[in-house]
XYZ file of N, CA and C in Angstrom:
789
model
N -26.402 -48.125 35.915
C -25.918 -47.532 37.243
C -26.644 -46.347 37.651
N -27.076 -46.311 38.900
C -27.807 -45.257 39.199
C -26.956 -44.235 39.616
N -26.308 -43.530 38.481
C -25.334 -42.524 38.872
C -25.476 -41.218 37.851
N -25.491 -40.039 38.539
C -25.714 -38.911 37.504
C -24.618 -38.013 37.534
N -24.406 -37.541 36.376
C -23.194 -36.738 36.081
C -23.545 -35.847 34.761
N -22.740 -34.789 34.596
C -22.996 -33.835 33.315
C -22.370 -34.423 32.117
N -21.437 -35.488 32.555
C -20.527 -36.138 31.359
C -21.540 -36.794 30.424
N -22.503 -37.585 31.007
C -23.625 -38.230 30.261
C -24.908 -37.787 30.312
N -25.216 -37.134 31.608
C -26.580 -36.606 31.592
C -26.817 -35.293 30.804
N -25.674 -34.428 30.515
C -25.796 -33.331 29.897
C -25.612 -31.935 31.041
N -25.819 -30.926 30.250
C -25.876 -29.687 31.150
C -27.078 -29.553 31.909
N -26.871 -29.138 33.212
C -27.770 -29.083 34.198
C -28.143 -30.352 35.020
N -27.293 -31.200 34.741
C -27.357 -32.592 35.625
C -26.401 -32.275 36.686
N -27.125 -32.662 38.201
C -26.289 -32.578 39.265
C -25.436 -33.765 39.402
N -23.973 -33.671 39.418
C -23.403 -34.801 39.763
C -23.417 -35.208 41.269
N -23.436 -36.601 41.215
C -23.637 -37.139 42.799
C -22.191 -37.764 43.074
N -22.265 -38.340 44.479
C -20.899 -38.930 44.815
C -20.655 -40.227 43.995
N -21.658 -40.976 43.690
C -21.542 -42.203 43.040
C -20.788 -42.039 41.521
N -21.343 -40.953 40.994
C -20.849 -40.955 39.606
C -19.264 -40.334 39.793
N -19.205 -39.462 40.652
C -17.510 -39.094 40.648
C -16.973 -40.317 41.152
N -16.998 -41.367 41.901
C -16.398 -42.402 42.152
C -16.135 -43.342 40.940
N -17.414 -43.284 40.218
C -17.141 -44.243 38.855
C -16.355 -43.555 38.060
N -16.215 -42.244 37.769
C -15.325 -41.695 36.871
C -14.013 -41.866 37.341
N -13.730 -41.719 38.557
C -12.196 -42.151 39.086
C -11.952 -43.411 38.749
N -12.642 -44.309 38.627
C -12.380 -45.864 38.603
C -12.068 -46.006 36.988
N -13.040 -45.444 36.332
C -12.809 -45.346 34.751
C -11.594 -44.921 34.348
N -11.305 -43.694 34.826
C -9.918 -43.103 34.491
C -8.703 -43.950 34.683
N -8.695 -44.463 36.043
C -7.863 -45.442 36.581
C -7.539 -46.486 35.477
N -8.590 -47.203 35.056
C -8.670 -48.176 34.120
C -8.520 -47.889 32.613
N -8.564 -46.622 32.391
C -8.400 -46.301 30.864
C -9.599 -46.458 30.160
N -10.718 -46.170 30.778
C -12.011 -46.320 29.947
C -12.538 -44.830 29.545
N -13.373 -45.025 28.438
C -14.087 -43.596 28.057
C -15.494 -43.923 27.773
N -16.217 -42.864 28.353
C -17.548 -42.846 28.254
C -17.942 -42.478 26.840
N -18.939 -43.406 26.359
C -19.501 -43.222 24.953
C -20.889 -43.133 24.997
N -21.695 -42.941 25.941
C -22.941 -42.879 26.053
C -23.362 -41.439 25.499
N -24.477 -41.434 24.842
C -24.949 -39.950 24.118
C -25.370 -39.164 25.304
N -24.583 -38.097 25.283
C -24.936 -37.008 26.540
C -26.297 -36.550 26.203
N -27.070 -36.699 27.484
C -28.304 -35.740 27.466
C -29.375 -36.759 27.060
N -29.165 -37.947 26.320
C -30.205 -38.602 25.932
C -30.668 -39.613 26.775
N -31.788 -39.634 27.408
C -32.522 -40.362 28.560
C -32.308 -42.094 28.249
N -31.768 -42.735 28.885
C -31.892 -44.206 28.792
C -33.005 -44.941 29.587
N -33.513 -44.246 30.529
C -34.692 -44.603 31.329
C -35.769 -43.796 31.487
N -36.924 -44.350 31.475
C -38.067 -43.310 31.627
C -39.186 -43.993 32.374
N -40.003 -43.579 33.290
C -41.190 -43.892 33.887
C -41.910 -42.750 34.100
N -43.121 -42.933 33.603
C -44.197 -41.727 33.721
C -43.616 -40.508 33.262
N -43.427 -39.350 34.123
C -43.083 -38.275 33.549
C -41.679 -38.060 33.902
N -40.810 -39.053 34.453
C -39.297 -39.018 34.911
C -38.587 -39.851 33.938
N -37.369 -39.195 33.564
C -36.334 -39.801 32.846
C -34.918 -39.412 33.209
N -33.867 -40.409 32.705
C -32.504 -40.182 33.508
C -31.616 -41.000 32.507
N -30.407 -40.608 32.421
C -29.320 -41.160 31.722
C -28.493 -42.179 32.705
N -28.896 -43.456 32.962
C -28.205 -44.321 33.911
C -27.831 -45.427 33.245
N -28.108 -45.898 31.972
C -27.652 -47.084 31.263
C -26.227 -46.633 30.343
N -25.098 -46.790 31.048
C -23.952 -46.169 30.670
C -23.153 -47.139 29.843
N -22.408 -46.750 28.812
C -21.371 -47.497 27.917
C -20.015 -46.894 28.153
N -19.128 -47.880 28.415
C -17.548 -47.461 28.501
C -16.845 -48.345 27.609
N -15.860 -47.866 26.760
C -14.957 -48.599 26.205
C -13.438 -48.279 26.442
N -12.625 -49.284 26.307
C -11.263 -48.878 26.508
C -10.621 -48.000 25.710
N -9.442 -47.252 26.082
C -8.828 -46.053 24.943
C -8.510 -46.852 23.740
N -7.964 -48.117 23.681
C -7.645 -48.644 22.515
C -8.501 -48.958 21.621
N -9.874 -48.955 22.123
C -11.069 -49.294 21.130
C -11.637 -47.910 20.827
N -11.427 -46.687 21.329
C -12.091 -45.639 20.894
C -12.214 -45.206 19.500
N -10.922 -45.457 18.833
C -10.821 -45.129 17.498
C -11.545 -46.182 16.639
N -12.144 -47.266 17.124
C -12.836 -48.269 16.305
C -14.349 -48.021 16.759
N -14.550 -47.314 17.482
C -16.310 -47.009 17.587
C -16.910 -46.313 16.575
N -17.910 -47.355 16.114
C -18.541 -46.795 15.015
C -19.897 -45.794 15.347
N -20.502 -46.447 16.216
C -21.774 -45.759 16.832
C -22.125 -46.168 18.244
N -22.584 -45.493 19.049
C -23.280 -45.901 20.316
C -24.370 -44.993 20.526
N -25.617 -45.569 20.407
C -26.904 -44.747 20.325
C -27.929 -45.732 21.071
N -28.963 -44.850 21.398
C -30.030 -45.493 22.061
C -30.892 -46.129 20.784
N -31.063 -47.501 20.990
C -31.943 -48.268 19.931
C -33.338 -48.189 20.001
N -33.889 -47.164 19.355
C -35.343 -46.771 19.620
C -36.187 -47.786 18.814
N -35.340 -48.383 17.558
C -36.145 -49.094 16.722
C -36.113 -50.558 17.252
N -35.648 -50.962 18.609
C -35.750 -52.359 19.083
C -36.866 -52.251 19.871
N -37.739 -53.299 19.918
C -38.776 -53.639 20.709
C -38.456 -54.014 22.267
N -38.849 -53.367 23.182
C -38.300 -53.778 24.513
C -39.498 -53.408 25.618
N -39.635 -54.709 26.441
C -40.735 -54.411 27.592
C -40.112 -54.016 28.773
N -39.576 -52.802 28.749
C -38.815 -52.386 29.934
C -38.976 -50.814 29.997
N -38.830 -50.191 31.067
C -38.442 -48.994 31.268
C -37.168 -48.363 30.944
N -36.295 -49.377 30.524
C -34.997 -49.035 30.297
C -34.722 -49.119 28.596
N -34.149 -48.366 27.922
C -34.122 -48.372 26.413
C -32.787 -49.243 26.312
N -32.644 -49.990 25.043
C -31.512 -50.755 24.702
C -30.728 -49.917 24.087
N -29.239 -50.324 24.216
C -28.479 -49.394 23.875
C -27.508 -50.184 22.526
N -27.173 -49.636 21.394
C -26.489 -50.140 20.816
C -24.998 -49.752 20.474
N -24.181 -50.616 20.526
C -22.768 -50.234 20.313
C -22.217 -51.190 19.271
N -21.610 -50.345 18.311
C -21.017 -50.981 17.165
C -19.564 -50.495 17.024
N -18.722 -51.729 17.265
C -17.106 -51.354 17.000
C -16.501 -52.016 15.586
N -15.654 -51.563 14.966
C -14.919 -51.822 13.978
C -13.959 -53.116 14.242
N -14.344 -54.294 14.475
C -13.595 -55.527 14.734
C -13.965 -56.672 14.109
N -12.922 -57.145 13.534
C -13.188 -58.573 12.982
C -12.603 -59.615 13.775
N -13.401 -60.516 14.188
C -12.824 -61.629 14.984
C -12.431 -62.794 13.904
N -11.190 -63.098 13.966
C -10.875 -64.238 12.919
C -11.211 -65.600 13.604
N -11.686 -66.258 12.949
C -12.022 -67.713 13.364
C -10.667 -68.572 13.775
N -10.905 -69.319 14.720
C -9.702 -70.201 15.043
C -9.484 -71.181 14.147
N -8.329 -71.280 13.691
C -8.018 -72.573 12.767
C -7.663 -73.701 13.563
N -8.280 -74.725 13.219
C -7.895 -76.044 13.737
C -6.369 -76.718 13.522
N -5.578 -76.993 14.518
C -4.332 -77.247 14.278
C -4.341 -78.797 13.986
N -3.441 -79.269 13.019
C -3.288 -80.795 12.836
C -2.557 -81.329 13.851
N -2.874 -82.557 14.251
C -2.121 -83.224 15.326
C -1.964 -84.805 14.798
N -1.025 -85.319 15.622
C -0.608 -86.817 15.194
C -1.277 -87.738 15.963
N -1.711 -88.859 15.468
C -2.676 -89.699 16.045
C -1.448 -90.595 16.785
N -1.205 -90.405 17.966
C -0.060 -91.346 18.558
C -0.345 -92.567 18.856
N -1.665 -92.911 19.061
C -2.137 -94.213 19.355
C -1.946 -95.189 18.065
N -1.645 -94.675 16.982
C -1.192 -95.338 15.820
C -0.075 -95.401 15.175
N 0.991 -95.011 16.320
C 2.292 -94.832 16.009
C 2.871 -96.341 15.657
N 3.813 -96.414 14.702
C 4.565 -97.798 14.559
C 5.793 -97.770 15.334
N 5.736 -98.159 16.894
C 6.895 -97.954 17.564
C 8.143 -98.667 16.924
N 7.927 -99.708 16.341
C 9.215 -100.367 15.877
C 9.936 -99.627 14.852
N 8.939 -99.196 14.073
C 9.518 -98.115 13.000
C 10.038 -96.908 13.302
N 9.433 -96.542 14.557
C 10.054 -95.076 14.942
C 11.400 -95.458 15.434
N 11.555 -96.431 16.193
C 12.917 -96.695 17.006
C 14.009 -97.003 16.062
N 13.500 -97.891 14.996
C 14.575 -98.127 13.960
C 15.012 -96.920 13.086
N 13.938 -95.972 12.784
C 14.381 -94.650 12.170
C 15.304 -93.800 13.045
N 14.977 -93.712 14.376
C 15.959 -92.917 15.000
C 17.387 -93.560 15.164
N 17.427 -94.886 15.514
C 18.877 -95.692 15.496
C 19.378 -95.423 14.121
N 18.807 -95.460 12.972
C 19.463 -95.334 11.766
C 20.044 -93.886 11.649
N 19.388 -92.773 12.287
C 19.781 -91.526 11.883
C 21.030 -90.783 13.048
N 21.169 -91.538 14.232
C 21.781 -91.292 15.323
C 23.224 -91.995 15.256
N 24.227 -91.249 15.743
C 25.723 -91.851 15.684
C 26.193 -91.423 17.012
N 26.534 -92.254 17.794
C 27.293 -91.978 19.084
C 28.531 -91.154 18.955
N 28.742 -90.116 19.474
C 29.868 -89.116 19.509
C 30.615 -89.091 20.845
N 31.684 -88.780 21.106
C 32.103 -88.521 22.389
C 32.366 -86.745 22.316
N 31.460 -86.494 23.556
C 31.197 -84.989 23.406
C 31.965 -84.635 24.898
N 32.506 -85.328 25.660
C 33.168 -84.953 26.789
C 34.091 -83.722 26.793
N 34.994 -83.544 25.585
C 35.702 -82.508 25.243
C 34.791 -81.359 24.450
N 33.796 -81.578 24.123
C 33.149 -80.603 23.099
C 32.742 -79.418 23.622
N 32.801 -78.379 22.716
C 32.279 -76.918 23.481
C 30.976 -76.849 23.012
N 30.691 -75.537 23.370
C 28.993 -75.450 23.174
C 28.442 -75.586 22.044
N 29.093 -75.095 20.941
C 28.715 -75.403 19.497
C 28.567 -76.685 19.118
N 29.520 -77.655 19.464
C 29.208 -79.096 19.180
C 28.191 -79.618 19.864
N 27.909 -79.337 21.147
C 26.754 -79.710 21.862
C 25.457 -79.326 21.296
N 25.489 -78.006 21.010
C 24.197 -77.396 20.206
C 23.812 -78.069 19.107
N 24.796 -78.332 18.301
C 24.713 -79.072 16.919
C 24.360 -80.585 17.085
N 24.645 -81.207 18.155
C 24.353 -82.808 18.457
C 22.821 -82.715 18.847
N 22.628 -81.731 19.686
C 21.051 -81.668 19.974
C 20.025 -81.322 19.121
N 20.668 -80.416 18.041
C 19.701 -80.100 16.890
C 19.771 -81.119 15.980
N 20.884 -82.030 15.741
C 20.705 -83.265 14.859
C 19.680 -84.386 15.528
N 19.736 -84.510 17.009
C 19.018 -85.349 17.672
C 17.229 -84.921 17.416
N 17.066 -83.691 17.651
C 15.712 -83.307 17.394
C 15.170 -83.621 15.993
N 16.102 -83.298 15.050
C 15.805 -83.465 13.771
C 15.610 -84.892 13.305
N 16.234 -85.791 14.003
C 16.080 -87.424 13.929
C 14.765 -87.747 14.400
N 14.508 -87.270 15.582
C 13.046 -87.466 16.209
C 11.918 -87.192 15.412
N 12.101 -85.914 14.962
C 10.985 -85.395 14.138
C 10.943 -86.122 12.892
N 11.965 -86.448 12.127
C 12.028 -87.431 11.013
C 11.242 -88.621 11.111
N 11.542 -89.393 12.342
C 11.129 -90.523 12.653
C 9.696 -90.528 13.150
N 9.288 -89.447 13.636
C 7.757 -89.295 14.074
C 6.865 -88.968 12.616
N 7.431 -88.325 11.810
C 6.953 -88.121 10.605
C 6.827 -89.388 9.422
N 7.796 -90.255 9.808
C 7.815 -91.669 9.049
C 6.913 -92.449 9.733
N 6.640 -92.571 11.122
C 6.062 -93.695 11.646
C 4.579 -93.348 12.291
N 4.257 -92.138 12.498
C 2.969 -91.600 13.011
C 2.178 -90.770 12.213
N 0.982 -91.069 11.742
C 0.122 -90.705 10.882
C -0.513 -89.362 11.452
N -1.213 -88.500 10.541
C -2.048 -87.238 11.059
C -3.164 -87.982 11.523
N -3.670 -87.506 12.594
C -5.100 -87.753 13.046
C -6.183 -87.196 12.085
N -7.138 -88.212 11.830
C -8.269 -87.648 10.938
C -9.626 -87.352 11.693
N -9.949 -86.260 11.769
C -11.347 -86.026 12.734
C -12.217 -86.638 12.436
N -13.064 -87.210 13.072
C -14.375 -88.100 12.732
C -15.350 -86.974 12.034
N -16.185 -87.477 11.322
C -16.951 -86.795 10.517
C -18.206 -86.230 11.422
N -18.264 -86.977 12.633
C -19.205 -86.385 13.621
C -18.601 -85.529 14.734
N -17.256 -85.203 14.718
C -16.736 -84.189 15.576
C -17.184 -83.010 15.167
N -17.409 -82.207 16.590
C -17.642 -80.720 16.540
C -16.716 -79.678 16.227
N -16.327 -79.134 15.190
C -14.924 -78.555 15.047
C -14.895 -77.143 16.073
N -16.132 -77.070 16.628
C -16.213 -75.802 17.440
C -15.478 -76.266 19.070
N -15.469 -77.254 19.084
C -15.127 -78.010 20.421
C -13.463 -78.116 20.363
N -12.881 -77.167 20.777
C -11.306 -76.737 20.549
C -10.541 -77.579 21.375
N -9.273 -77.240 21.654
C -8.296 -77.860 22.363
C -8.552 -77.482 23.777
N -8.973 -76.254 24.217
C -9.280 -75.883 25.481
C -10.388 -76.726 26.210
N -11.524 -76.984 25.163
C -12.635 -77.626 25.810
C -12.124 -79.297 26.025
N -11.234 -79.506 25.232
C -10.775 -81.204 25.223
C -9.928 -81.059 26.646
N -9.120 -80.246 26.942
C -8.202 -80.152 27.749
C -8.749 -80.104 29.338
N -9.991 -79.477 29.433
C -10.787 -79.273 30.541
C -11.286 -80.643 30.925
N -11.959 -81.210 29.683
C -12.694 -82.451 29.888
C -11.555 -83.392 30.454
N -10.451 -83.521 29.935
C -9.427 -84.409 30.557
C -9.123 -84.394 31.926
N -9.068 -82.878 32.243
C -8.645 -82.467 33.773
C -10.107 -83.259 34.454
N -11.316 -83.012 34.097
C -12.246 -83.440 35.043
C -12.454 -84.900 35.201
N -12.112 -85.721 34.004
C -12.040 -87.163 34.044
C -10.836 -87.496 34.938
N -9.793 -86.910 34.958
C -8.634 -87.419 35.757
C -9.139 -87.126 37.240
N -9.613 -86.018 37.576
C -10.243 -85.838 38.794
C -11.083 -86.731 39.592
N -12.118 -87.128 38.536
C -13.041 -87.996 38.930
C -12.479 -89.503 39.266
N -11.571 -89.652 38.332
C -10.778 -91.009 38.697
C -10.136 -91.165 40.086
N -9.511 -89.971 40.409
C -8.924 -89.897 41.717
C -9.847 -89.958 42.832
N -11.073 -89.275 42.445
C -11.869 -89.237 43.783
C -12.656 -90.631 43.966
N -12.927 -91.227 42.652
C -13.196 -92.886 42.854
C -12.208 -93.641 43.500
N -11.077 -93.399 43.220
C -10.006 -93.982 43.864
C -9.884 -93.886 45.265
N -9.959 -92.639 45.865
C -9.669 -92.178 47.313
C -10.827 -91.950 48.098
N -11.975 -91.669 47.425
C -13.232 -91.191 48.272
C -12.781 -90.249 49.248
N -11.864 -89.253 48.826
C -11.551 -88.103 49.773
C -12.637 -86.938 49.440
N -13.089 -86.270 50.513
C -13.940 -85.058 50.236
C -13.186 -83.860 49.630
N -11.970 -83.814 50.022
C -11.224 -82.772 49.228
C -11.255 -83.093 47.813
N -10.938 -84.292 47.413
C -10.874 -84.688 45.865
C -12.293 -84.492 45.286
N -13.307 -84.805 45.931
C -14.373 -84.455 45.558
C -14.953 -83.015 45.294
N -14.319 -82.004 45.974
C -14.575 -80.681 45.889
C -13.749 -80.191 44.698
N -12.311 -80.884 44.638
C -11.721 -80.379 43.418
C -12.353 -80.671 41.899
N -13.062 -82.067 42.214
C -13.456 -82.532 41.044
C -14.871 -81.643 40.792
N -15.757 -81.261 41.718
C -16.799 -80.612 41.359
C -16.614 -79.139 40.912
N -15.658 -78.514 41.258
C -15.150 -77.237 40.795
C -14.691 -77.212 39.372
N -13.904 -78.322 39.138
C -13.297 -78.359 37.821
C -14.350 -78.914 36.937
N -15.480 -79.389 37.284
C -16.691 -79.900 36.439
C -17.309 -78.576 36.054
N -17.636 -77.726 37.194
C -18.524 -76.489 36.977
C -17.613 -75.652 36.058
N -16.233 -75.615 36.002
C -15.539 -74.793 35.091
C -15.612 -75.244 33.838
N -15.735 -76.686 33.650
C -15.785 -77.382 32.284
C -17.084 -76.851 31.641
N -18.013 -77.054 32.236
C -19.436 -76.875 31.936
C -19.500 -75.185 31.244
N -19.052 -74.410 32.265
C -19.188 -72.667 31.847
C -18.219 -72.612 30.413
N -16.968 -73.180 30.638
C -16.118 -72.905 29.328
C -16.830 -73.645 28.033
N -17.109 -74.922 28.175
C -17.800 -75.481 26.956
C -18.891 -74.692 26.529
N -19.871 -74.201 27.376
C -21.038 -73.574 27.142
C -20.681 -72.045 26.338
N -19.829 -71.500 26.921
C -19.336 -70.060 26.427
C -18.570 -70.324 24.969
N -17.783 -71.438 24.934
C -17.173 -71.635 23.556
C -18.220 -72.087 22.467
N -19.137 -72.709 22.588
C -19.798 -73.110 21.555
C -20.940 -72.221 21.379
N -21.176 -71.231 22.283
C -22.340 -70.227 22.315
C -21.506 -69.320 21.372
N -20.194 -68.961 21.569
C -19.720 -67.845 20.686
C -19.270 -68.228 19.358
N -18.911 -69.472 19.138
C -19.063 -70.007 17.812
C -20.121 -70.073 17.051
N -21.321 -70.280 17.789
C -22.799 -70.223 17.164
C -22.953 -68.814 16.768
N -22.821 -67.878 17.459
C -22.972 -66.477 17.321
C -22.178 -66.099 16.144
N -20.903 -66.426 15.993
C -20.058 -65.917 15.004
C -20.587 -66.612 13.779
N -20.984 -67.792 13.709
C -21.555 -68.306 12.405
C -22.759 -67.831 11.924
N -23.584 -67.377 13.036
C -25.012 -66.644 12.573
C -24.859 -65.296 11.928
N -23.752 -64.569 12.681
C -23.191 -63.537 12.414
C -22.557 -63.534 10.765
N -21.885 -64.299 10.484
C -21.334 -64.374 9.233
C -22.260 -64.739 8.195
N -23.428 -65.578 8.610
C -24.600 -65.737 7.629
C -25.277 -64.457 7.286
N -25.403 -63.803 8.601
C -26.497 -62.456 8.275
C -25.446 -61.338 7.324
N -24.275 -61.313 7.670
C -23.306 -60.461 6.820
C -23.138 -60.708 5.239
N -23.291 -62.206 4.992
C -23.152 -62.775 3.678
C -24.526 -62.326 2.969
N -25.490 -62.169 3.582
C -26.879 -61.747 2.673
C -27.843 -62.915 2.906
N -29.070 -62.350 2.344
C -30.179 -63.520 2.213
C -29.751 -64.836 1.729
N -28.986 -64.815 0.618
C -28.940 -66.127 0.065
C -28.396 -66.922 0.975
N -27.141 -66.717 1.739
C -26.763 -67.725 2.817
C -27.479 -68.083 3.851
N -28.478 -67.117 4.060
C -29.527 -67.264 5.001
C -30.510 -68.404 4.831
N -30.812 -68.379 3.394
C -31.814 -69.421 3.053
C -30.811 -70.756 2.919
N -29.518 -70.812 2.431
C -29.061 -71.915 2.567
C -28.822 -72.499 4.075
N -28.507 -71.651 4.896
C -28.596 -72.204 6.269
C -29.951 -73.049 6.524
N -31.097 -72.264 6.207
C -32.200 -72.863 6.622
C -32.481 -74.185 5.619
N -31.886 -74.118 4.560
C -32.026 -75.415 3.670
C -31.137 -76.532 4.300
N -29.979 -76.009 4.911
C -29.381 -77.037 5.466
C -29.803 -77.875 6.690
N -30.782 -76.955 7.719
C -31.521 -77.328 8.762
C -32.541 -78.219 8.453
N -33.101 -78.156 7.207
C -34.080 -78.951 6.870
C -33.624 -80.367 6.329
N -32.671 -80.267 5.540
C -32.038 -81.575 4.723
C -30.935 -82.318 5.411
N -30.452 -82.010 6.544
C -29.159 -82.665 6.913
C -29.496 -84.122 7.286
N -28.463 -85.112 6.846
C -28.669 -86.323 6.728
C -27.482 -87.151 7.373
N -26.728 -86.506 8.163
C -25.530 -87.575 8.705
C -24.197 -86.679 8.859
N -23.432 -86.337 8.068
C -22.226 -85.830 8.287
C -22.158 -84.639 9.128
N -21.141 -84.053 9.819
C -21.385 -82.827 10.572
C -21.967 -81.606 9.703
N -21.472 -81.484 8.575
C -21.993 -80.551 7.712
C -23.530 -80.442 7.662
N -24.093 -81.634 7.815
C -25.524 -81.742 7.677
C -26.046 -82.208 8.898
N -25.459 -82.054 9.932
C -26.315 -82.525 11.248
C -25.106 -83.316 12.200
N -25.235 -83.122 13.631
C -24.196 -83.826 14.345
C -24.422 -84.971 14.960
N -25.874 -85.425 14.713
C -26.169 -86.630 15.376
C -26.012 -87.868 14.483
N -25.277 -88.875 14.703
C -25.303 -89.982 13.672
C -26.333 -90.815 13.566
N -26.531 -91.365 12.408
C -27.566 -92.317 12.443
C -27.600 -93.418 13.303
N -28.872 -94.003 13.833
C -28.592 -95.077 14.616
C -28.402 -96.581 13.904
N -27.424 -97.532 14.556
C -26.985 -98.642 13.925
C -27.804 -99.673 14.716
N -28.830 -100.236 13.941
C -29.877 -101.254 14.711
C -29.624 -102.576 13.696
N -30.036 -103.722 14.594
C -29.887 -104.913 13.991
C -31.435 -105.012 13.194
N -32.486 -104.638 13.664
C -33.551 -105.005 12.700
C -33.837 -103.856 11.719
N -33.567 -104.778 10.360
C -33.831 -104.065 9.056
C -35.170 -103.265 9.043
N -36.108 -103.643 9.688
C -37.484 -103.257 9.711
C -37.688 -101.761 10.262
N -36.680 -101.358 11.074
C -36.815 -100.225 11.700
C -35.929 -99.264 11.378
N -36.418 -98.111 10.759
C -35.409 -97.089 10.041
C -34.528 -96.532 11.061
N -33.192 -96.396 10.591
C -32.323 -95.674 11.449
C -31.653 -94.257 10.823
N -31.646 -94.241 9.637
C -31.093 -92.910 9.013
C -32.257 -91.869 9.092
N -31.966 -90.699 9.032
C -32.745 -89.519 9.040
C -33.533 -89.611 7.612
N -32.976 -89.894 6.690
C -33.733 -89.995 5.328
C -34.938 -90.978 5.247
N -34.496 -92.000 6.012
C -35.671 -93.298 6.097
C -36.779 -92.860 7.004
N -36.493 -92.063 8.010
C -37.602 -91.723 8.993
C -38.389 -90.785 8.231
N -37.801 -89.868 7.598
C -38.712 -89.020 6.713
C -39.642 -89.499 5.905
């Protein structure tokens, strides 16, 4: 931001109108400036200035460990990189178990529900009786589901970072594509295109964030885990933990299909 103010430029810096407007906006949004006062972040020839600014929300100010000009990082620019460290641990998202509804034994499901339910006349029933009956119905359905529907077993080739939000947006795009194929309506094509672009951005962002989190965890665990990760990359041979690309299934036994055979 090409804005100058004593708050980050230090004593003697002349405040300009853009900086005053910026401070008004940050105050309204509850942001605090953490840029080192008076330490230039831009330099060219004999000129220097503090124009690369860092702001954090008030709730994160107590977790700020450091915000400094990173002179130790190589950069091919007249702007210095700025290192900001916050005391935050991002928990990994736990993958929820789900039922494999396609494998439901429908006859067993219906039979189990019929055995558990008993018809009662609630025409004169009070609120407590109706609520008790609803609770009994829910328990009967849940018990029948547990008895007739197995848990889904994720494929060894599935990517655990491809979460439910990614799957949901893929389903939305497929549904819109089928609708456009059926109607050939320009509006349906526009809806499909917008949803497809959102899907691409969401999946890319989700997988990139998961990859960064995994690499950061390896770095924090020390050199031993880093070497273990390198060994995994060299020796992967099939399952997700050893690579996400399945081996080829081919008819000709003379052509190698597995990674180990190719090596």
